[in-house]
């Protein structure tokens, strides 16, 4: 049965990784992007965030690592409130991967980009090298450490951008439209990669086939409100629900 409500009918875990309560957000121009969001994500969940353009998806995601700070309501990651005083701790827990990988790749080589975070964490050289190796292996780019990022394909650049976040060992990965612009091979590689990751995932996407193949739980956001939250097969089978919120069946 499709749920058209923010709450989920299930026993809560002892400690959520993400807890958003009554979150309201207005931009400086007065536009209210979020209207009382309540969201709980438990450790290990893979959750898709879908909705039409302008629904507030990006605004919500930017609250999870403190790019936006709660003005009304609250956001907590692993029990730590997202506040200005806690930004360092929050950003160590939450890895944000933008839609355009060129927003995150700025160094002369892939190695330099992936090593940037661990180096600025003050880690020893051996640990930095180990983290870079693990991250590149995880995204299928081992052996490309010395390549220049702009010589990579779009799919490879997207995976390199993800590696820059994985090298920080975050507990939560937040990805914005990860399959946008990928050809079928790149998309299949992305699906396999997302399935293989151990981290908790929150992914905003318009790719309904990606949602169906990877994410057991889906949240629909529209006009700054959560209008549905439930098992992905149930929501994606509800044609009327999807049509009401500008979405298509996969």
mmCIF file of C-alpha atoms in Angstrom:
data_model
loop_
_atom_site.group_PDB
_atom_site.id
_atom_site.type_symbol
_atom_site.label_atom_id
_atom_site.label_comp_id
_atom_site.label_asym_id
_atom_site.label_seq_id
_atom_site.Cartn_x
_atom_site.Cartn_y
_atom_site.Cartn_z
ATOM 1 C CA UNK A 1 0.000 0.000 0.000
ATOM 2 C CA UNK A 2 1.378 3.412 -0.963
ATOM 3 C CA UNK A 3 2.006 5.824 1.866
ATOM 4 C CA UNK A 4 1.203 9.478 1.192
ATOM 5 C CA UNK A 5 2.526 10.745 4.495
ATOM 6 C CA UNK A 6 5.920 11.571 5.956
ATOM 7 C CA UNK A 7 5.856 8.871 8.599
ATOM 8 C CA UNK A 8 6.724 5.255 7.992
ATOM 9 C CA UNK A 9 4.904 2.447 9.725
ATOM 10 C CA UNK A 10 7.833 0.523 11.101
ATOM 11 C CA UNK A 11 9.698 0.036 14.344
ATOM 12 C CA UNK A 12 12.354 2.734 14.789
ATOM 13 C CA UNK A 13 16.015 1.837 15.083
ATOM 14 C CA UNK A 14 17.833 2.788 18.259
ATOM 15 C CA UNK A 15 19.723 5.685 16.688
ATOM 16 C CA UNK A 16 19.069 7.243 13.273
ATOM 17 C CA UNK A 17 21.977 8.438 11.185
ATOM 18 C CA UNK A 18 19.902 11.354 9.871
ATOM 19 C CA UNK A 19 17.115 13.017 11.803
ATOM 20 C CA UNK A 20 15.342 16.033 10.319
ATOM 21 C CA UNK A 21 12.525 17.508 12.377
ATOM 22 C CA UNK A 22 10.081 20.258 11.376
ATOM 23 C CA UNK A 23 12.648 21.822 9.043
ATOM 24 C CA UNK A 24 11.556 25.085 7.456
ATOM 25 C CA UNK A 25 13.790 27.086 5.148
ATOM 26 C CA UNK A 26 13.333 30.404 3.375
ATOM 27 C CA UNK A 27 15.774 31.951 0.943
ATOM 28 C CA UNK A 28 16.778 35.606 1.425
ATOM 29 C CA UNK A 29 14.330 36.635 -1.328
ATOM 30 C CA UNK A 30 11.488 35.296 0.813
ATOM 31 C CA UNK A 31 10.840 32.097 -1.163
ATOM 32 C CA UNK A 32 9.996 29.268 1.241
ATOM 33 C CA UNK A 33 11.669 26.134 -0.097
ATOM 34 C CA UNK A 34 10.917 23.707 2.752
ATOM 35 C CA UNK A 35 7.706 23.451 4.758
ATOM 36 C CA UNK A 36 8.161 21.459 7.958
ATOM 37 C CA UNK A 37 10.221 18.474 6.735
ATOM 38 C CA UNK A 38 10.428 15.382 8.976
ATOM 39 C CA UNK A 39 12.818 12.683 7.794
ATOM 40 C CA UNK A 40 14.612 9.801 9.445
ATOM 41 C CA UNK A 41 17.317 7.726 7.740
ATOM 42 C CA UNK A 42 18.730 4.743 9.568
ATOM 43 C CA UNK A 43 22.322 3.492 9.176
ATOM 44 C CA UNK A 44 22.800 1.425 6.042
ATOM 45 C CA UNK A 45 19.653 2.601 4.248
ATOM 46 C CA UNK A 46 19.695 3.416 0.547
ATOM 47 C CA UNK A 47 17.072 6.081 -0.088
ATOM 48 C CA UNK A 48 16.038 7.854 -3.291
ATOM 49 C CA UNK A 49 14.741 11.423 -3.140
ATOM 50 C CA UNK A 50 12.531 12.243 -6.103
ATOM 51 C CA UNK A 51 10.219 15.038 -7.154
ATOM 52 C CA UNK A 52 9.770 17.701 -9.842
ATOM 53 C CA UNK A 53 12.228 20.520 -10.418
ATOM 54 C CA UNK A 54 11.903 23.149 -7.731
ATOM 55 C CA UNK A 55 10.520 20.695 -5.180
ATOM 56 C CA UNK A 56 13.226 21.511 -2.611
ATOM 57 C CA UNK A 57 15.389 18.400 -3.037
ATOM 58 C CA UNK A 58 18.697 20.251 -3.358
ATOM 59 C CA UNK A 59 17.785 22.597 -0.525
ATOM 60 C CA UNK A 60 17.127 19.644 1.757
ATOM 61 C CA UNK A 61 20.365 17.901 0.780
ATOM 62 C CA UNK A 62 22.426 21.029 1.403
ATOM 63 C CA UNK A 63 21.154 21.057 4.986
ATOM 64 C CA UNK A 64 22.700 17.643 5.635
ATOM 65 C CA UNK A 65 26.295 18.856 5.523
ATOM 66 C CA UNK A 66 25.737 22.402 6.684
ATOM 67 C CA UNK A 67 25.930 24.364 3.445
ATOM 68 C CA UNK A 68 22.509 25.554 4.587
ATOM 69 C CA UNK A 69 21.917 25.785 8.317
ATOM 70 C CA UNK A 70 18.480 25.220 9.860
ATOM 71 C CA UNK A 71 16.665 28.476 10.571
ATOM 72 C CA UNK A 72 13.549 26.729 11.923
ATOM 73 C CA UNK A 73 13.450 23.098 12.987
ATOM 74 C CA UNK A 74 16.505 20.896 13.365
ATOM 75 C CA UNK A 75 18.865 18.545 11.521
ATOM 76 C CA UNK A 76 21.149 16.051 13.253
ATOM 77 C CA UNK A 77 23.704 13.615 11.812
ATOM 78 C CA UNK A 78 24.641 10.680 14.071
ATOM 79 C CA UNK A 79 23.132 12.624 16.950
ATOM 80 C CA UNK A 80 25.205 15.755 16.257
ATOM 81 C CA UNK A 81 23.151 18.891 15.543
ATOM 82 C CA UNK A 82 23.951 20.622 12.264
ATOM 83 C CA UNK A 83 25.083 23.980 13.596
ATOM 84 C CA UNK A 84 27.855 26.382 12.704
ATOM 85 C CA UNK A 85 29.871 25.184 15.704
ATOM 86 C CA UNK A 86 29.690 21.542 14.530
ATOM 87 C CA UNK A 87 30.434 22.005 10.826
ATOM 88 C CA UNK A 88 33.807 20.256 10.923
ATOM 89 C CA UNK A 89 32.351 17.162 12.553
ATOM 90 C CA UNK A 90 29.299 17.149 10.282
ATOM 91 C CA UNK A 91 31.326 17.412 7.076
ATOM 92 C CA UNK A 92 33.508 14.512 8.192
ATOM 93 C CA UNK A 93 30.333 12.418 8.483
ATOM 94 C CA UNK A 94 28.543 13.545 5.311
ATOM 95 C CA UNK A 95 30.019 13.336 1.822
ATOM 96 C CA UNK A 96 28.217 15.463 -0.763
ATOM 97 C CA UNK A 97 28.722 14.693 -4.472
ATOM 98 C CA UNK A 98 27.450 17.361 -6.871
ATOM 99 C CA UNK A 99 25.772 16.709 -10.219
ATOM 100 C CA UNK A 100 28.649 18.268 -12.171
ATOM 101 C CA UNK A 101 31.916 16.479 -11.303
ATOM 102 C CA UNK A 102 33.899 19.486 -12.497
ATOM 103 C CA UNK A 103 32.647 21.288 -9.378
ATOM 104 C CA UNK A 104 34.781 18.875 -7.321
ATOM 105 C CA UNK A 105 37.764 18.110 -9.552
ATOM 106 C CA UNK A 106 40.293 20.925 -9.608
ATOM 107 C CA UNK A 107 43.765 19.361 -9.153
ATOM 108 C CA UNK A 108 46.377 18.394 -11.780
ATOM 109 C CA UNK A 109 45.844 14.648 -11.289
ATOM 110 C CA UNK A 110 43.184 12.252 -10.071
ATOM 111 C CA UNK A 111 45.470 11.290 -7.183
ATOM 112 C CA UNK A 112 45.770 14.907 -6.049
ATOM 113 C CA UNK A 113 42.003 15.383 -6.078
ATOM 114 C CA UNK A 114 41.297 12.228 -4.089
ATOM 115 C CA UNK A 115 44.130 12.927 -1.639
ATOM 116 C CA UNK A 116 43.054 16.524 -1.002
ATOM 117 C CA UNK A 117 40.561 15.722 1.779
ATOM 118 C CA UNK A 118 42.710 13.233 3.720
ATOM 119 C CA UNK A 119 45.719 15.570 3.537
ATOM 120 C CA UNK A 120 43.667 18.414 5.025
ATOM 121 C CA UNK A 121 42.457 16.056 7.744
ATOM 122 C CA UNK A 122 46.078 15.967 8.867
ATOM 123 C CA UNK A 123 46.538 12.260 8.175
ATOM 124 C CA UNK A 124 49.943 10.652 7.814
ATOM 125 C CA UNK A 125 51.282 10.113 4.307
ATOM 126 C CA UNK A 126 50.865 6.327 4.466
ATOM 127 C CA UNK A 127 47.241 6.684 5.547
ATOM 128 C CA UNK A 128 46.554 9.228 2.794
ATOM 129 C CA UNK A 129 47.966 6.854 0.191
ATOM 130 C CA UNK A 130 45.955 3.939 1.592
ATOM 131 C CA UNK A 131 42.734 5.946 1.518
ATOM 132 C CA UNK A 132 43.343 7.104 -2.044
ATOM 133 C CA UNK A 133 44.021 3.540 -3.157
ATOM 134 C CA UNK A 134 40.869 2.213 -1.450
ATOM 135 C CA UNK A 135 38.672 4.982 -2.848
ATOM 136 C CA UNK A 136 39.917 4.573 -6.417
ATOM 137 C CA UNK A 137 39.574 0.794 -6.192
ATOM 138 C CA UNK A 138 35.992 1.195 -4.937
ATOM 139 C CA UNK A 139 34.997 3.334 -7.926
ATOM 140 C CA UNK A 140 36.893 1.296 -10.511
ATOM 141 C CA UNK A 141 39.586 3.874 -11.249
ATOM 142 C CA UNK A 142 42.639 2.094 -9.847
ATOM 143 C CA UNK A 143 45.563 2.708 -12.176
ATOM 144 C CA UNK A 144 44.363 6.158 -13.256
ATOM 145 C CA UNK A 145 45.949 8.032 -10.363
ATOM 146 C CA UNK A 146 48.212 10.132 -12.597
ATOM 147 C CA UNK A 147 45.618 10.938 -15.244
ATOM 148 C CA UNK A 148 44.479 14.508 -15.600
ATOM 149 C CA UNK A 149 40.782 14.716 -14.622
ATOM 150 C CA UNK A 150 39.785 16.631 -17.760
ATOM 151 C CA UNK A 151 41.089 13.735 -19.883
ATOM 152 C CA UNK A 152 38.582 11.335 -18.286
ATOM 153 C CA UNK A 153 35.146 10.540 -19.694
ATOM 154 C CA UNK A 154 32.104 12.022 -17.948
ATOM 155 C CA UNK A 155 31.386 8.701 -16.255
ATOM 156 C CA UNK A 156 34.982 8.444 -15.049
ATOM 157 C CA UNK A 157 34.906 12.045 -13.778
ATOM 158 C CA UNK A 158 31.727 11.316 -11.857
ATOM 159 C CA UNK A 159 33.387 8.298 -10.258
ATOM 160 C CA UNK A 160 36.506 10.331 -9.507
ATOM 161 C CA UNK A 161 34.341 12.958 -7.788
ATOM 162 C CA UNK A 162 32.769 10.210 -5.709
ATOM 163 C CA UNK A 163 36.255 8.930 -4.826
ATOM 164 C CA UNK A 164 37.195 12.373 -3.476
ATOM 165 C CA UNK A 165 34.379 11.941 -0.968
ATOM 166 C CA UNK A 166 34.957 8.246 -0.236
ATOM 167 C CA UNK A 167 38.558 8.985 0.731
ATOM 168 C CA UNK A 168 37.176 10.943 3.694
ATOM 169 C CA UNK A 169 35.390 7.793 4.983
ATOM 170 C CA UNK A 170 31.978 9.456 5.492
ATOM 171 C CA UNK A 171 29.067 7.614 7.063
ATOM 172 C CA UNK A 172 26.500 9.221 4.727
ATOM 173 C CA UNK A 173 26.834 9.802 0.990
ATOM 174 C CA UNK A 174 24.549 12.393 -0.588
ATOM 175 C CA UNK A 175 24.523 12.411 -4.411
ATOM 176 C CA UNK A 176 22.761 14.871 -6.698
ATOM 177 C CA UNK A 177 21.633 13.435 -10.074
ATOM 178 C CA UNK A 178 24.526 10.965 -10.366
ATOM 179 C CA UNK A 179 23.316 9.398 -13.640
ATOM 180 C CA UNK A 180 22.715 12.683 -15.495
ATOM 181 C CA UNK A 181 24.479 12.711 -18.861
ATOM 182 C CA UNK A 182 25.786 9.150 -18.683
ATOM 183 C CA UNK A 183 25.637 6.771 -21.620
ATOM 184 C CA UNK A 184 24.174 3.265 -21.040
ATOM 185 C CA UNK A 185 27.557 1.760 -20.138
ATOM 186 C CA UNK A 186 28.347 4.548 -17.689
ATOM 187 C CA UNK A 187 24.901 4.275 -16.167
ATOM 188 C CA UNK A 188 25.260 0.515 -15.653
ATOM 189 C CA UNK A 189 28.672 1.044 -14.039
ATOM 190 C CA UNK A 190 27.104 3.628 -11.723
ATOM 191 C CA UNK A 191 24.302 1.256 -10.714
ATOM 192 C CA UNK A 192 26.775 -1.487 -9.876
ATOM 193 C CA UNK A 193 28.909 0.975 -7.926
ATOM 194 C CA UNK A 194 26.006 2.323 -5.851
ATOM 195 C CA UNK A 195 24.874 -1.202 -5.053
ATOM 196 C CA UNK A 196 28.357 -2.089 -3.814
ATOM 197 C CA UNK A 197 28.816 0.820 -1.404
ATOM 198 C CA UNK A 198 28.501 0.150 2.318
ATOM 199 C CA UNK A 199 27.676 3.730 3.278
ATOM 200 C CA UNK A 200 24.186 5.016 3.869
ATOM 201 C CA UNK A 201 22.984 6.647 0.633
ATOM 202 C CA UNK A 202 20.633 9.523 -0.113
ATOM 203 C CA UNK A 203 20.393 10.171 -3.846
ATOM 204 C CA UNK A 204 18.351 12.842 -5.591
ATOM 205 C CA UNK A 205 17.467 11.804 -9.128
ATOM 206 C CA UNK A 206 14.988 11.985 -11.982
ATOM 207 C CA UNK A 207 16.185 8.596 -13.226
ATOM 208 C CA UNK A 208 13.289 6.368 -12.217
ATOM 209 C CA UNK A 209 14.956 3.201 -13.498
ATOM 210 C CA UNK A 210 17.921 3.961 -11.258
ATOM 211 C CA UNK A 211 15.507 4.374 -8.349
ATOM 212 C CA UNK A 212 13.844 1.055 -9.111
ATOM 213 C CA UNK A 213 17.114 -0.855 -9.420
ATOM 214 C CA UNK A 214 19.086 0.483 -6.459
ATOM 215 C CA UNK A 215 16.914 1.996 -3.723
ATOM 216 C CA UNK A 216 14.581 0.005 -1.444
ATOM 217 C CA UNK A 217 13.014 3.189 -0.039
ATOM 218 C CA UNK A 218 11.846 6.315 -1.839
ATOM 219 C CA UNK A 219 10.736 9.734 -0.628
ATOM 220 C CA UNK A 220 8.738 12.039 -2.904
ATOM 221 C CA UNK A 221 9.188 15.753 -2.261
ATOM 222 C CA UNK A 222 6.944 18.347 -3.894
ATOM 223 C CA UNK A 223 6.568 22.055 -3.179
ATOM 224 C CA UNK A 224 8.817 21.719 -0.157
ATOM 225 C CA UNK A 225 6.805 18.955 1.491
ATOM 226 C CA UNK A 226 7.257 15.195 1.775
ATOM 227 C CA UNK A 227 4.147 13.795 0.105
ATOM 228 C CA UNK A 228 5.080 10.119 0.082
ATOM 229 C CA UNK A 229 7.595 7.928 1.892
ATOM 230 C CA UNK A 230 7.637 4.170 1.529
ATOM 231 C CA UNK A 231 8.910 1.056 -0.211
ATOM 232 C CA UNK A 232 10.103 1.905 -3.705
ATOM 233 C CA UNK A 233 8.099 -0.835 -5.522
ATOM 234 C CA UNK A 234 4.878 0.468 -3.973
ATOM 235 C CA UNK A 235 5.467 4.101 -4.862
ATOM 236 C CA UNK A 236 6.677 3.423 -8.386
ATOM 237 C CA UNK A 237 3.667 1.214 -9.087
ATOM 238 C CA UNK A 238 1.257 4.024 -8.182
ATOM 239 C CA UNK A 239 0.784 5.802 -11.507
ATOM 240 C CA UNK A 240 -1.699 8.308 -10.100
ATOM 241 C CA UNK A 241 0.658 9.292 -7.281
ATOM 242 C CA UNK A 242 3.553 9.803 -9.671
ATOM 243 C CA UNK A 243 1.448 11.798 -12.119
ATOM 244 C CA UNK A 244 0.192 14.107 -9.356
ATOM 245 C CA UNK A 245 3.768 15.032 -8.591
ATOM 246 C CA UNK A 246 5.159 15.371 -12.095
ATOM 247 C CA UNK A 247 6.876 11.992 -12.211
ATOM 248 C CA UNK A 248 6.779 9.057 -14.605
ATOM 249 C CA UNK A 249 6.772 5.335 -14.029
ATOM 250 C CA UNK A 250 10.104 3.627 -14.846
#
